[in-house]
Amino acid sequence: MYAMASSNSSSLMPHSNSSKTMYRKGPNPSQQKGLVRSLPDVCPKEPTGDSNSLCDEPSVVADQHKWTIYHSKVNLPAALNDPRLAKRESDFFTKTWGQDFVETEVFPAPYLPPITKENFSSYVQQTSLREKSHEKLKTICPPKDDYNRTAFSHSHVNKSRADLEQVPKIFLKPDFALDDSLTFNAVLPWSHFSSAGGKGSRDAASSKLLQEKLSHYLDIVEVNIAHQISLRSEAFFHAMTSQHELQDYLRKTSQAVNMLRDKISQIDRVMCEGSLQILRQALTRNNCIKLYNKLKLMATVHQTQPTVQLLLSTSDYVGALDLIATTQEVLQQELQGIHCFRHLGSQLCELEKLIDKMIIAEFTSYAQSDLNRPLDEDCQVVEEERLVSLVFGLLKLRKLDFYEIYAHEMMASAKNIIKQCVVSTVSQIDEIDSEVVTKLADQMRMMNFSQWFDLLQNIFSTFTIFLQRVRATLNVIRSVVLMVLDKNQRIREMEVMAVQKVLNRESNMDTDVAYLTHEGLFISDAFREGELHHTATNTNFQRNASPSSSEPSGSDSVSDPECTTDSSSSKDHTLPSVTPGGVEIIMTEDMKLTDLELGRVANNIQELLYNASDICHDRCVKFLLARAKDGFLEKLNSSEFVSLSRAVEVFVQDTEKVCGRRSMSLRGALQSQANRFVNRFHEERKTKLSLLLDNERWKQADVPAEFQDLVDSITDGKIILPERKPGCIEERKPTDFLTVDGQKYAVVGTVLILIRIILEYCTCVDDIPSITTDMLTRLSELLKYFNSRSCQLVLGAGALQVVGLKTITTKNLALSSRCLQLIVHYIPIIRAHFEARLQPKQYSLLRQFDHITKDYNDHIAEISAKLVSLMDGLFDKLLSKYEVKAPVPSTCFRNICKQVAKMHEAIYDLLPEEQTQALFLRINSSCRLHLKSQLCHLNVTNDGGPLHGMVAADIAFYTGNVQALKGLKDLDLNMGDIWEQKR
């Protein structure tokens, strides 16, 4: 059985050197599988660059008479039935031959159609009836041989079972072992042998009986074993016969294989050996050329450090960094593992760190020299080539925060500029003794406004030149960064185009080629591609390492395609680019900066220009606050503060033009000073107005010519203060009225001053736009104060106590109303002036003028009502005593006409004719109402009687006198309404 199992699992082949038929095990199936896959001599691969690739495996043909690895065999059943293993290993196949051995799927044969049950359906249908009848007859009448055999087997089985039942069950247990004491005592009971002496004959009989019993059991077992063997003898002898036939077949097959191998060996020797020798020689030549190129590359790398030192001596940092990066790339790719260069990589890293420190130190030195050179020079960039080289080096080192160095130096230079300006100005002022006053801040505070203002303007102009110089330098730096960004994008586009061309060319290639390498290339193309690639790599590196070297360029070098590498340094896309300064820089892919990083650097450089403007403004703010500590700026008059504000505004606009963004710190500092100025400005004018009102006697004042000119300067709604010309002073007499747009206004002196104050507010807004909202609020407050205070003094009769007037006359009231009307006339002009200078979101502040206009109109209406109420009281007093009797006209109406004439005389020259007529219509209505009431009381009607005639005469007298007054001729008095209508 062991031999049979071995024959089924291992193939046997005859040994060719022996005349006898000796068999040994054939190759392992897994090795046969690898043999069929490889076949290195029968179907060799094309050369792949490895000189030993053709000799890795033994030849089945050439080495058929030698012992090789193919003669080593494994007895699979012996390996699987290893008695030393406690249990069979479940991962035997997967551990030895891999995971695919067990789970490999056997694909169906592509040339055989799939066989299914449908193919046998017709046959099954034809034979189904006969099969059913056959099965039925088979069960009814079984065959004779089967019946006899079955009967015999059943009887023999029953007999064997009966015999086996005589054997005790303990002998049939799977764990039967005599070394167990219990089992031993059960088989050989010591009770038969442990009796005392005298019973020896009986013990011997018992022992003999036990021996016979055990022998009987053995005979029964042997008989059953012999019977089982006899039942399987036919199959055993058939297997042995088949084994001999199989050995004959294998012997014949082995002889045929040996003959075939001899023929193949002759064919290999005659037809293939010469060609293969040519390929081996070609590979040997290629390897020699590759070795030569490697040695030449090593010689070039050996010159790296002296070349770097030479480049550093000429400040060519970019070239030195390119050479170091290329050398490191070559060491990692082409010369990896070379023992003589084991320390060169670390040396180059230390050299790169040294260059890092050198380039940062030189950039710092350049920034200091550029920012601290005299500002009276032009704003051109000095040593632009040096700056461009430094920026390229910093970008290559990935020092993307190099602009912070420039920012630090820029801040220090800004501090130094103010100090130099102050020292230069103080040294020219004789009144300041620098030995007594040592601090610059104290020396600056000793200047008067004109000296300090000249110093401020000098600082502003210096900072403007400083920012122009900074902008020029940062523009050069930013242009370099943007150039690198543009080159990166162009290189990326070129790579995409190249890949697209390769894909298009490969898609159009003819694929019907008979003999290709394993990489899908012709043999000649594989060699040519390796030659071109390796030549380009070595030429690039040698050009970077020793541009003046006279060594051969290596154009005849050939490299194996499998040994070439895809290093970025060996495939440099070197593109010459000319910077704005005319410096030619070779930009390679070694910078490895992304578009995002370069864009962030460019934005930070632009932001640095904005920060430069902010720094200059911050220094000016500190200079301004240092002078304002003693309240100097708050004590400035309007013209001086306006000059300061204009100078700051000009500086802000100049820096905005230079830097492209407005800085707000200086304007904010000026705004805080402006707020203090506005407070003082407003308080001064409010105090002045309050004093004028408290001393105003509310009499009509003469209007000087300068105030008339002031009013005339307001044309087309534009408020412009006329300039005083001291050289052209003309003596012009003052006028009684102020003429505004063709209307005459009788005013008091306080209103003239108020108009000038209002115009000063508006002009101050033009000079200092930042205080527009504050000025609007303060002007609204001033107008409200004038309205409320004048109301207290005139309508409230406060002038009686404040000024000492005896009474508030109708002329005082009319004059007050006319002054208010003049202010109301200018409020829309003032509103338009402020509206043009406010932001749209600030238009809500203009509502204050609407409220002021309403308050003024209400005040004017109250004054008119006060005048009417005065006459109403007079009418009530006079007409309550009116009696219809002679003489005609009556004394009452004479007095009424006299009072009306006085009223007209008091207000006619103050109010315009339209207002006078409207006022007298209201007065006439009051008179008519009181007269009607009195006539009703006297029961006088228009019945044509004597009383009616006398009243009509009085009314005619009243009407005639009123209409005889100036401006009231066409006044419709409508006195017929005094009579009660008859029902």
PDB file of C-alpha atoms in Angstrom, residues 17 27 114 169 241 261 293 355 398 418 590 608 621 735 807 824 846 869 896 943:
ATOM      1  CA  ASN A  17      24.004   5.859 -16.477  1.00  0.00           C
ATOM      2  CA  PRO A  27      10.908  16.809 -10.077  1.00  0.00           C
ATOM      3  CA  PRO A 114     -19.664  23.344 -21.803  1.00  0.00           C
ATOM      4  CA  LYS A 169     -13.794  -6.321  24.363  1.00  0.00           C
ATOM      5  CA  THR A 241       0.023  -5.335 -12.544  1.00  0.00           C
ATOM      6  CA  ARG A 261      17.032  16.497 -25.442  1.00  0.00           C
ATOM      7  CA  ASN A 293      30.538  56.414 -17.293  1.00  0.00           C
ATOM      8  CA  ILE A 355      25.471  78.657   2.583  1.00  0.00           C
ATOM      9  CA  ARG A 398      12.911  77.482   1.076  1.00  0.00           C
ATOM     10  CA  ILE A 418      12.858 110.682  12.550  1.00  0.00           C
ATOM     11  CA  ASP A 590      14.908  71.606  -7.509  1.00  0.00           C
ATOM     12  CA  LEU A 608       5.034  94.209   3.504  1.00  0.00           C
ATOM     13  CA  VAL A 621       1.908 109.411  15.177  1.00  0.00           C
ATOM     14  CA  THR A 735     -25.842 149.898   5.025  1.00  0.00           C
ATOM     15  CA  THR A 807     -40.050 146.784  27.526  1.00  0.00           C
ATOM     16  CA  VAL A 824     -33.811 129.772   8.066  1.00  0.00           C
ATOM     17  CA  LEU A 846     -28.952 115.753   8.251  1.00  0.00           C
ATOM     18  CA  SER A 869     -52.056 139.043  20.519  1.00  0.00           C
ATOM     19  CA  ILE A 896     -57.719 152.017  17.109  1.00  0.00           C
ATOM     20  CA  ASP A 943     -81.300 147.675   9.589  1.00  0.00           C
TER      21      ASP A 943
END
